[in-house]
Coordinates of C-alpha atoms and ligand atoms in Angstrom, one line a residue:
Chain M
X1 CA 17.2 -6.7 -21.6
X2 CA 17.1 -3.3 -20.3
X3 CA 20.3 -1.9 -19.3
X4 CA 21.1 0.8 -16.8
X5 CA 23.4 2.0 -14.2
X6 CA 21.1 1.9 -11.4
X7 CA 18.0 -0.1 -11.1
X8 CA 15.5 1.5 -8.2
X9 CA 13.0 -0.9 -6.6
X10 CA 10.2 1.3 -5.5
X11 CA 8.5 4.6 -6.7
X12 CA 7.9 6.3 -3.6
X13 CA 9.1 9.7 -2.9
X14 CA 12.3 8.2 -1.8
X15 CA 12.8 6.2 -5.1
X16 CA 11.8 9.2 -7.0
X17 CA 14.3 11.4 -5.3
X18 CA 17.0 8.9 -5.8
X19 CA 16.6 9.3 -9.7
X20 CA 17.5 13.2 -8.6
X21 CA 20.5 12.3 -6.6
X22 CA 21.8 9.8 -9.3
X23 CA 21.2 12.2 -11.9
X24 CA 23.6 14.9 -10.8
X25 CA 26.1 12.3 -10.7
X26 CA 25.3 11.5 -14.4
X27 CA 24.2 8.0 -13.4
X28 CA 21.1 6.6 -15.4
X29 CA 18.2 5.1 -13.5
X30 CA 15.4 2.5 -14.2
X31 CA 12.6 2.5 -11.6
X32 CA 10.1 -0.5 -11.1
X33 CA 6.9 -0.4 -9.0
X34 CA 4.2 -3.0 -8.6
X35 CA 1.8 -0.1 -8.5
X36 CA 0.9 1.3 -11.7
X37 CA 1.2 4.8 -10.6
X38 CA 4.4 6.6 -9.1
X39 CA 4.2 8.0 -5.5
X40 CA 4.4 5.0 -3.5
X41 CA 2.2 5.8 0.1
X42 CA 2.0 9.4 -0.8
X43 CA -0.3 8.5 -4.2
X44 CA -1.8 5.2 -2.7
X45 CA -3.0 6.0 0.7
X46 CA -3.3 10.0 1.2
X47 CA -3.0 12.0 -2.1
X48 CA -5.4 14.5 -0.4
X49 CA -3.6 15.2 3.1
X50 CA -1.3 17.8 3.5
X51 CA 2.5 17.3 4.6
X52 CA 4.1 20.0 6.9
X53 CA 7.5 18.7 7.2
X54 CA 9.1 18.9 3.7
X55 CA 12.0 21.9 3.9
X56 CA 11.0 24.7 2.1
X57 CA 7.1 23.7 1.6
X58 CA 5.1 25.2 4.5
X59 CA 2.5 22.8 3.3
X60 CA 2.1 20.1 0.1
X61 CA -0.7 18.2 -0.7
X62 CA 1.2 14.4 -0.8
X63 CA -0.2 14.6 -4.4
X64 CA 1.5 17.4 -5.4
X65 CA 4.9 16.5 -3.9
X66 CA 4.9 13.7 -6.2
X67 CA 4.2 15.5 -9.3
X68 CA 7.0 17.8 -8.2
X69 CA 9.5 15.2 -7.8
X70 CA 8.6 13.9 -11.3
X71 CA 9.1 17.1 -12.7
X72 CA 12.4 17.4 -10.8
X73 CA 13.6 14.2 -11.9
X74 CA 12.5 14.8 -15.7
X75 CA 16.1 16.1 -17.0
X76 CA 17.5 12.6 -16.1
X77 CA 15.2 10.8 -18.3
X78 CA 14.7 7.9 -16.1
X79 CA 12.8 5.1 -17.5
X80 CA 10.0 2.9 -15.7
X81 CA 8.2 -0.3 -15.3
X82 CA 5.0 0.3 -13.2
X83 CA 2.2 -2.7 -12.2
X84 CA 5.4 -5.2 -11.8
X85 CA 6.6 -6.4 -8.6
X86 CA 10.4 -7.3 -8.3
X87 CA 10.6 -10.8 -7.8
X88 CA 14.3 -11.9 -7.9
X89 CA 17.9 -10.4 -7.4
X90 CA 20.4 -12.3 -9.5
X91 CA 24.1 -11.2 -8.8
X92 CA 26.3 -11.8 -11.8
X93 CA 30.1 -13.0 -11.7
X94 CA 31.2 -9.6 -12.5
X95 CA 29.5 -8.0 -9.4
X96 CA 26.5 -6.7 -11.3
X97 CA 22.9 -7.5 -11.0
X98 CA 19.6 -8.7 -13.3
X99 CA 16.5 -7.6 -11.2
X100 CA 13.4 -9.4 -12.7
X101 CA 9.9 -8.9 -12.3
X102 CA 7.0 -10.8 -11.8
X103 CA 6.0 -10.6 -15.6
X104 CA 9.5 -11.7 -16.3
X105 CA 10.7 -7.8 -17.2
X106 CA 14.5 -8.2 -16.8
X107 CA 17.0 -5.1 -15.9
X108 CA 20.7 -5.4 -16.3
X109 CA 22.4 -2.9 -13.6
X110 CA 25.4 -2.2 -11.8
X111 CA 23.7 -1.3 -8.5
X112 CA 20.4 -2.0 -7.0
X113 CA 18.6 0.6 -4.5
X114 CA 15.8 -1.1 -2.7
X115 CA 13.3 2.1 -1.7
X116 CA 10.3 -0.4 -1.3
X117 CA 8.8 1.5 1.7
X118 CA 6.3 -0.6 3.7
X119 CA 6.7 -3.3 0.9
X120 CA 4.7 -3.8 -2.4
X121 CA 0.9 -2.9 -2.0
X122 CA -1.1 -5.9 -2.6
X123 CA -4.8 -6.3 -2.7
X124 CA -7.0 -6.9 0.2
X125 CA -8.6 -10.0 -0.5
X126 CA -11.8 -11.1 0.8
X127 CA -12.1 -14.4 2.9
X128 CA -13.8 -16.6 0.7
X129 CA -12.8 -20.4 -0.1
X130 CA -11.1 -21.2 -3.1
X131 CA -10.8 -17.5 -4.3
X132 CA -7.2 -17.9 -5.0
X133 CA -7.9 -21.0 -7.3
X134 CA -9.7 -18.8 -9.7
X135 CA -7.0 -16.1 -10.0
X136 CA -6.2 -15.2 -13.4
X137 CA -9.2 -17.5 -14.2
X138 CA -11.9 -14.8 -13.7
X139 CA -10.6 -13.4 -10.4
X140 CA -9.0 -10.2 -10.7
X141 CA -7.9 -7.7 -8.1
X142 CA -7.2 -4.9 -10.7
X143 CA -8.4 -3.5 -13.9
X144 CA -5.5 -3.3 -15.8
X145 CA -7.2 -3.5 -19.6
X146 CA -10.9 -2.6 -19.5
X147 CA -11.5 -4.2 -22.6
X148 CA -11.1 -7.6 -21.3
X149 CA -14.5 -7.2 -19.7
X150 CA -16.2 -6.2 -23.3
X151 CA -19.5 -8.1 -23.4
X152 CA -18.8 -10.2 -20.2
X153 CA -20.8 -10.5 -16.8
X154 CA -18.8 -8.8 -14.3
X155 CA -19.4 -8.7 -10.4
X156 CA -17.5 -6.0 -8.7
X157 CA -17.1 -5.7 -4.8
X158 CA -16.4 -2.7 -2.6
X159 CA -17.5 0.6 -1.7
X160 CA -14.8 3.0 -2.1
X161 CA -13.7 5.1 -5.0
X162 CA -12.2 2.4 -7.3
X163 CA -15.2 0.2 -6.9
X164 CA -17.4 3.3 -7.7
X165 CA -15.2 4.7 -10.6
X166 CA -14.7 1.1 -12.5
X167 CA -18.7 0.6 -11.9
X168 CA -19.2 3.5 -13.7
X169 CA -16.6 3.0 -16.6
X170 CA -17.2 -0.9 -16.9
X171 CA -21.1 -0.4 -17.3
X172 CA -20.3 0.8 -20.6
X173 CA -18.1 -2.1 -21.6
X174 CA -19.5 -4.8 -19.4
X175 CA -23.0 -6.8 -20.9
X176 CA -23.8 -7.6 -17.2
X177 CA -22.4 -5.7 -14.3
X178 CA -23.5 -6.2 -10.3
X179 CA -21.7 -3.9 -7.7
X180 CA -22.0 -5.7 -4.3
X181 CA -21.4 -3.6 -1.4
X182 CA -21.3 -4.4 2.4
X183 CA -22.5 -1.1 3.8
X184 CA -25.5 1.1 2.6
X185 CA -23.0 4.2 2.3
X186 CA -20.0 4.9 0.2
X187 CA -16.7 5.9 1.0
X188 CA -16.0 7.4 -2.4
X189 CA -16.6 10.8 -4.0
X190 CA -20.1 11.6 -3.5
X191 CA -20.7 12.2 -7.2
X192 CA -19.6 9.0 -8.1
X193 CA -21.9 7.4 -5.5
X194 CA -25.0 9.6 -6.5
X195 CA -23.9 8.0 -10.2
X196 CA -23.8 4.8 -9.4
X197 CA -27.3 4.7 -7.4
X198 CA -28.9 6.5 -10.6
X199 CA -27.5 4.0 -12.8
X200 CA -28.8 1.2 -10.6
X201 CA -32.2 2.9 -10.4
X202 CA -32.2 3.1 -14.3
X203 CA -31.7 -0.5 -14.5
X204 CA -28.2 0.1 -16.1
X205 CA -26.5 -1.8 -13.6
X206 CA -27.4 -4.1 -10.4
X207 CA -26.4 -2.8 -7.3
X208 CA -26.4 -5.2 -3.9
X209 CA -26.5 -3.2 -0.9
X210 CA -25.7 -4.8 2.6
X211 CA -24.4 -7.9 0.5
X212 CA -21.2 -9.9 0.7
X213 CA -20.0 -12.5 -2.2
X214 CA -19.4 -15.6 -0.3
X215 CA -18.7 -18.4 -2.4
X216 CA -17.1 -18.6 -6.2
X217 CA -18.2 -20.9 -8.6
X218 CA -16.8 -22.7 -11.8
X219 CA -15.1 -25.3 -13.4
X220 CA -11.3 -24.4 -14.1
X221 CA -12.8 -21.1 -15.0
X222 CA -15.0 -18.8 -13.1
X223 CA -18.8 -18.9 -14.0
X224 CA -20.8 -17.8 -11.0
X225 CA -20.4 -16.2 -7.5
X226 CA -22.8 -16.2 -4.4
X227 CA -23.8 -13.2 -2.5
X228 CA -25.6 -13.2 0.8
X229 CA -28.0 -10.4 1.0
X230 CA -28.8 -8.9 4.5
X231 CA -27.2 -11.5 6.1
X232 CA -29.8 -14.2 5.1
X233 CA -30.7 -14.5 1.5
X234 CA -28.4 -16.2 -0.7
X235 CA -28.4 -15.1 -4.5
X236 CA -26.3 -16.7 -7.3
X237 CA -25.1 -14.5 -10.0
X238 CA -23.7 -15.9 -13.4
X239 CA -20.4 -14.1 -13.7
X240 CA -17.3 -14.4 -16.0
X241 CA -15.3 -11.9 -13.9
X242 CA -15.1 -11.3 -10.1
X243 CA -13.4 -8.0 -9.1
X244 CA -13.1 -7.6 -5.6
X245 CA -11.7 -4.0 -4.9
X246 CA -10.8 -3.6 -1.0
X247 CA -7.9 -1.6 -1.1
X248 CA -4.4 -2.5 -0.8
X249 CA -2.3 -3.3 2.4
X250 CA 1.7 -3.4 2.0
X251 CA 3.4 -6.9 2.2
X252 CA 7.3 -6.9 2.4
X253 CA 6.9 -9.6 -0.3
X254 CA 10.0 -11.2 -2.1
X255 CA 12.5 -8.6 -1.0
X256 CA 12.4 -10.8 2.3
X257 CA 14.1 -14.0 0.3
X258 CA 17.3 -12.0 -1.2
X259 CA 19.7 -12.9 1.3
X260 CA 19.3 -9.3 3.2
X261 CA 19.9 -8.9 6.7
X262 CA 16.7 -8.2 8.1
X263 CA 15.3 -6.7 11.7
X264 CA 11.4 -7.0 12.0
X265 CA 10.8 -6.9 8.3
X266 CA 13.3 -3.8 7.6
X267 CA 16.6 -3.9 5.9
X268 CA 19.7 -3.3 8.0
X269 CA 21.8 -0.8 6.5
X270 CA 25.1 0.9 7.2
X271 CA 24.4 4.6 7.9
X272 CA 28.0 5.7 6.1
X273 CA 26.0 5.1 2.7
X274 CA 23.0 3.1 3.3
X275 CA 24.6 -0.3 1.8
X276 CA 23.2 -3.5 2.8
X277 CA 25.1 -6.6 3.6
X278 CA 24.8 -7.6 -0.4
X279 CA 27.8 -5.3 -1.7
X280 CA 25.9 -3.0 -4.5
X281 CA 22.7 -3.1 -3.1
X282 CA 21.6 -0.3 -1.1
X283 CA 18.2 0.1 0.8
X284 CA 16.8 3.7 1.5
X285 CA 13.6 5.3 2.9
X286 CA 11.0 3.4 5.0
X287 CA 12.3 0.0 4.2
X288 CA 15.8 0.2 5.9
X289 CA 16.5 0.2 9.6
X290 CA 19.4 1.2 11.8
X291 CA 19.6 2.9 15.2
X292 CA 17.7 6.1 15.4
X293 CA 15.8 5.5 12.2
X294 CA 13.0 7.9 11.5
X295 CA 10.3 6.9 8.8
X296 CA 9.8 10.3 7.5
X297 CA 10.5 11.4 3.8
X298 CA 12.8 13.9 5.0
X299 CA 15.2 11.0 6.2
X300 CA 14.5 8.8 3.0
X301 CA 15.9 12.0 0.8
X302 CA 19.2 12.6 3.0
X303 CA 19.7 8.7 2.5
X304 CA 19.3 8.8 -1.0
X305 CA 21.7 11.7 -1.4
X306 CA 24.6 9.5 0.7
X307 CA 23.6 6.3 -1.6
X308 CA 24.3 8.1 -4.7
X309 CA 27.9 9.3 -3.4
X310 CA 28.7 5.5 -3.0
X311 CA 27.2 4.0 -5.7
X312 CA 29.1 6.6 -8.1
X313 CA 32.4 4.7 -6.9
X314 CA 30.9 1.3 -7.8
X315 CA 29.8 2.6 -11.3
X316 CA 32.8 4.4 -12.2
X317 CA 35.6 2.7 -10.2
X318 CA 38.8 4.6 -10.0
X319 CA 37.0 8.0 -10.5
X320 CA 36.8 10.4 -7.7
X321 CA 33.9 12.4 -7.3
X322 CA 34.4 15.7 -6.3
X323 CA 30.8 17.4 -4.5
X324 CA 30.1 20.8 -6.6
X325 CA 26.7 22.5 -5.5
X326 CA 23.9 22.2 -8.0
X327 CA 23.9 26.3 -7.8
X328 CA 27.4 25.9 -9.5
X329 CA 26.5 24.1 -12.8
X330 CA 22.9 23.8 -12.5
X331 CA 21.4 20.6 -13.5
X332 CA 22.9 18.9 -16.7
X333 CA 20.2 16.9 -18.5
X334 CA 21.3 13.3 -19.1
Chain H
X1 CA -1.4 4.7 37.7
X2 CA -4.8 5.1 39.0
X3 CA -6.4 6.3 36.1
X4 CA -5.7 3.3 34.2
X5 CA -8.2 0.4 32.8
X6 CA -7.6 -2.9 31.7
X7 CA -7.9 -4.0 28.0
X8 CA -7.6 -7.6 26.8
X9 CA -6.3 -8.5 23.4
X10 CA -6.5 -11.5 21.9
X11 CA -3.7 -12.2 19.2
X12 CA -4.3 -13.6 16.0
X13 CA -2.5 -16.9 17.6
X14 CA -5.6 -16.9 20.1
X15 CA -3.1 -15.6 22.9
X16 CA -5.1 -13.0 25.4
X17 CA -2.8 -10.5 26.6
X18 CA -3.8 -7.9 29.6
X19 CA -3.0 -4.6 29.2
X20 CA -2.8 -1.6 31.4
X21 CA -4.0 1.7 29.7
X22 CA -3.9 5.0 31.2
X23 CA -7.2 6.9 30.5
X24 CA -5.6 10.5 31.2
X25 CA -3.3 10.6 28.2
X26 CA -5.8 10.7 25.0
X27 CA -4.6 7.7 24.1
X28 CA -6.0 5.5 21.5
X29 CA -6.5 1.7 22.0
X30 CA -4.3 1.4 18.7
X31 CA -1.5 3.2 20.4
X32 CA -1.7 1.0 23.8
X33 CA -1.2 -1.8 21.8
X34 CA 1.6 -0.4 20.0
X35 CA 3.2 0.7 23.2
X36 CA 2.9 -2.8 24.4
X37 CA 4.6 -4.2 21.0
X38 CA 1.6 -6.0 19.6
X39 CA 1.8 -6.4 16.1
X40 CA -0.7 -4.0 15.0
X41 CA 1.0 -2.4 11.8
X42 CA -1.1 0.7 11.8
X43 CA 0.5 2.2 9.2
X44 CA -1.7 5.7 8.9
X45 CA -0.7 6.3 12.4
X46 CA -4.3 6.6 13.1
X47 CA -5.9 8.5 10.4
X48 CA -8.5 5.8 9.5
X49 CA -7.6 5.7 6.4
X50 CA -5.5 2.2 6.4
X51 CA -7.5 -0.3 8.4
X52 CA -4.2 -2.2 9.4
X53 CA -5.6 -1.4 13.0
X54 CA -8.9 -3.6 12.8
X55 CA -10.2 -5.3 15.9
X56 CA -13.1 -7.1 16.6
X57 CA -14.8 -6.1 19.9
X58 CA -15.5 -9.4 21.7
X59 CA -16.6 -7.9 25.1
X60 CA -17.2 -4.5 26.1
X61 CA -19.5 -2.0 28.1
X62 CA -20.9 0.7 26.3
X63 CA -18.8 2.0 23.3
X64 CA -18.3 5.5 21.7
X65 CA -20.3 6.1 18.5
X66 CA -18.4 5.3 15.2
X67 CA -17.3 9.0 13.3
X68 CA -18.1 8.8 9.7
X69 CA -14.5 8.0 8.7
X70 CA -14.5 5.0 10.9
X71 CA -17.7 3.4 9.7
X72 CA -16.9 4.2 6.0
X73 CA -13.8 2.2 6.3
X74 CA -15.4 -0.5 8.2
X75 CA -18.2 -0.8 5.6
X76 CA -15.6 -1.3 2.8
X77 CA -13.5 -3.9 4.6
X78 CA -13.8 -7.5 3.7
X79 CA -13.0 -9.1 7.1
X80 CA -15.2 -6.8 8.9
X81 CA -18.1 -8.0 11.3
X82 CA -20.9 -6.4 13.0
X83 CA -18.7 -5.6 15.9
X84 CA -15.6 -4.7 14.5
X85 CA -13.9 -1.2 14.9
X86 CA -10.8 0.7 14.2
X87 CA -8.8 0.5 17.3
X88 CA -7.2 3.9 16.5
X89 CA -10.6 6.0 16.5
X90 CA -11.3 4.1 19.9
X91 CA -10.0 6.6 22.9
X92 CA -9.1 4.9 26.1
X93 CA -11.6 6.3 28.4
X94 CA -12.9 5.0 31.9
X95 CA -15.7 3.3 30.3
X96 CA -13.9 1.1 28.2
X97 CA -12.7 -0.9 31.3
X98 CA -12.4 -4.9 30.7
X99 CA -12.8 -4.4 26.8
X100 CA -11.8 -7.2 25.1
X101 CA -10.9 -7.1 21.4
X102 CA -9.6 -9.6 18.8
X103 CA -6.9 -8.5 16.2
X104 CA -7.9 -8.9 12.8
X105 CA -6.1 -10.0 9.7
X106 CA -6.0 -7.4 7.0
X107 CA -4.9 -8.8 3.9
Ligands
FAD1 C1 -1.3 8.6 6.3 C2 0.3 9.1 6.3 C3 0.9 10.4 6.5 C4 2.2 10.4 6.6 N1 2.7 12.0 6.7 C5 3.8 11.9 6.6 C6 4.4 13.2 6.8 O1 3.8 14.1 6.8 N2 5.9 13.6 6.5 C7 6.8 12.6 6.4 O2 7.5 12.9 6.6 N3 6.4 11.3 6.0 C8 5.0 11.0 6.2 N4 4.7 9.6 6.3 C9 5.3 8.5 6.0 C10 5.8 8.4 4.4 O3 4.6 8.4 3.6 C11 6.9 7.8 4.1 O4 8.0 8.0 5.1 C12 7.6 7.6 2.6 O5 6.2 7.2 2.0 C13 8.0 6.6 2.8 O6 8.6 6.8 1.3 P1 9.2 5.4 0.4 O7 9.8 5.9 -1.1 O8 10.5 4.8 1.3 O9 8.2 4.1 0.4 P2 6.9 4.3 -0.2 O10 6.4 5.6 -0.1 O11 6.4 3.3 0.9 O12 6.9 3.6 -1.6 C14 7.8 2.1 -1.8 C15 7.1 1.8 -3.0 O13 7.8 0.6 -3.4 C16 7.1 0.0 -4.4 N5 7.5 -1.7 -3.8 C17 7.9 -2.2 -2.8 N6 8.3 -3.6 -3.0 C18 8.3 -3.7 -4.4 C19 8.6 -4.7 -5.2 N7 9.1 -5.9 -4.4 N8 8.6 -4.5 -6.7 C20 7.8 -3.5 -7.1 N9 8.0 -2.3 -6.3 C21 7.9 -2.6 -4.9 C22 5.7 -0.1 -3.2 O14 4.7 -0.4 -4.3 C23 5.6 1.5 -3.1 O15 5.2 2.2 -4.3 C24 3.2 9.3 6.1 C25 2.6 8.0 6.0 C26 1.0 8.0 5.9 C27 0.7 6.4 5.8
FES2 S1 -4.2 3.0 12.3 FE1 -4.8 3.5 10.3 S2 -7.0 2.9 10.3 FE2 -6.3 2.9 12.2

């Protein structure tokens, strides 16, 4: 089992900056995120958009802000578990915690900081009957290990960047690949769209436009999908895998069941230190609520700083922390 | 409010709510729904990149054309129908009077 001082749930900007604030006070952090990459909303929803309200940066691209935050926390050597959702929070008799993920990873820590933003990003699922019955049995919403699809018959659905990118990538891996897209144009990068169209023209992949997957079939395991073309022609494709890629939507998810005091899907906190009703558990960033709350990156950063001061007292009982500016000692590596 | 129109929103529970929307404030239908505390996540705040303000238009007069961002997003959405729109891209204008929309699930 992993052991650390602080376990941070959520690798959005606020979770990342919390590592920095904790690091200054010599506390070690482990960060968990359901997404395979760090950055939260900035990386998932708007990496290419400029942000104008980060002090000291008249303009910074969301993706670059994430990169800078990663660089800023390097000296503190945080550890990460990515691509796993935090499911359970177990309080131990001594007041410490064990945090457990969907994949069974366990982290022992003294303090838990929930920086879960809007919740964990979950795949947007198409409305197909029985789809969920085939999850893990041929239906997947993410490509984690492309090798799984080697020499298999794969049907992808969607028209955005990830549908295009994985079509290009998996075309060299799968035995047979079909991309089903409900529109006639693509939302992704034009070069990728052109490449997919020319691969279809050359017969390397099948491309079905104005089409929707409407049914999934199989006996315990997926073996075919039905596609409705142009709202009239039904067509069955034999398939070992069906991968709908329609983007992600945030869901509060398991955090709802941890016994935290909630208000309209956000965690109530004490603005003294952003602690929750469970001692040792803090909530910072978009996920918390208090009178006057603003869902801004800046506000989450401030909350991280105050949280760290309070967490210090839990991790170092009896020791008094005296505020020193980083300009006095610089950044001391952990 | 003289320059106000009526917009009717059918919630996911099937209930119809009538909203009054001013036409002189440059609001979008999404903003009017949020101002009336209807459950619209609208997490991107109207940038046509999250689709959590997706509605299906049930009744309307002439609607404004879609911009590319809206059209692309709707093409990608699994639940979209022929009369889907992103409510954040629909500006409240006098032509929209009597608009009836249904809130769509987005997950
Ligand atoms: C389009 C858009 C533009 C914006 N522009 C600005 C702006 O200009 N300035 C500004 O200050 N703010 C802006 N915001 C708001 C800003 O993005 C948020 O305030 C900020 O992302 C909050 O950071 P966070 O770290 O609290 O949460 P998030 O960025 O939401 O990150 C939370 C992370 O926690 C993870 N998570 C949640 N639950 C779990 C779980 N159970 N297990 C594992 N992982 C979990 C999620 O996967 C996610 O990665 C904008 C938002 C959007 C959508
Ligand atoms: S609010 Fe995000 S697309 Fe409309």
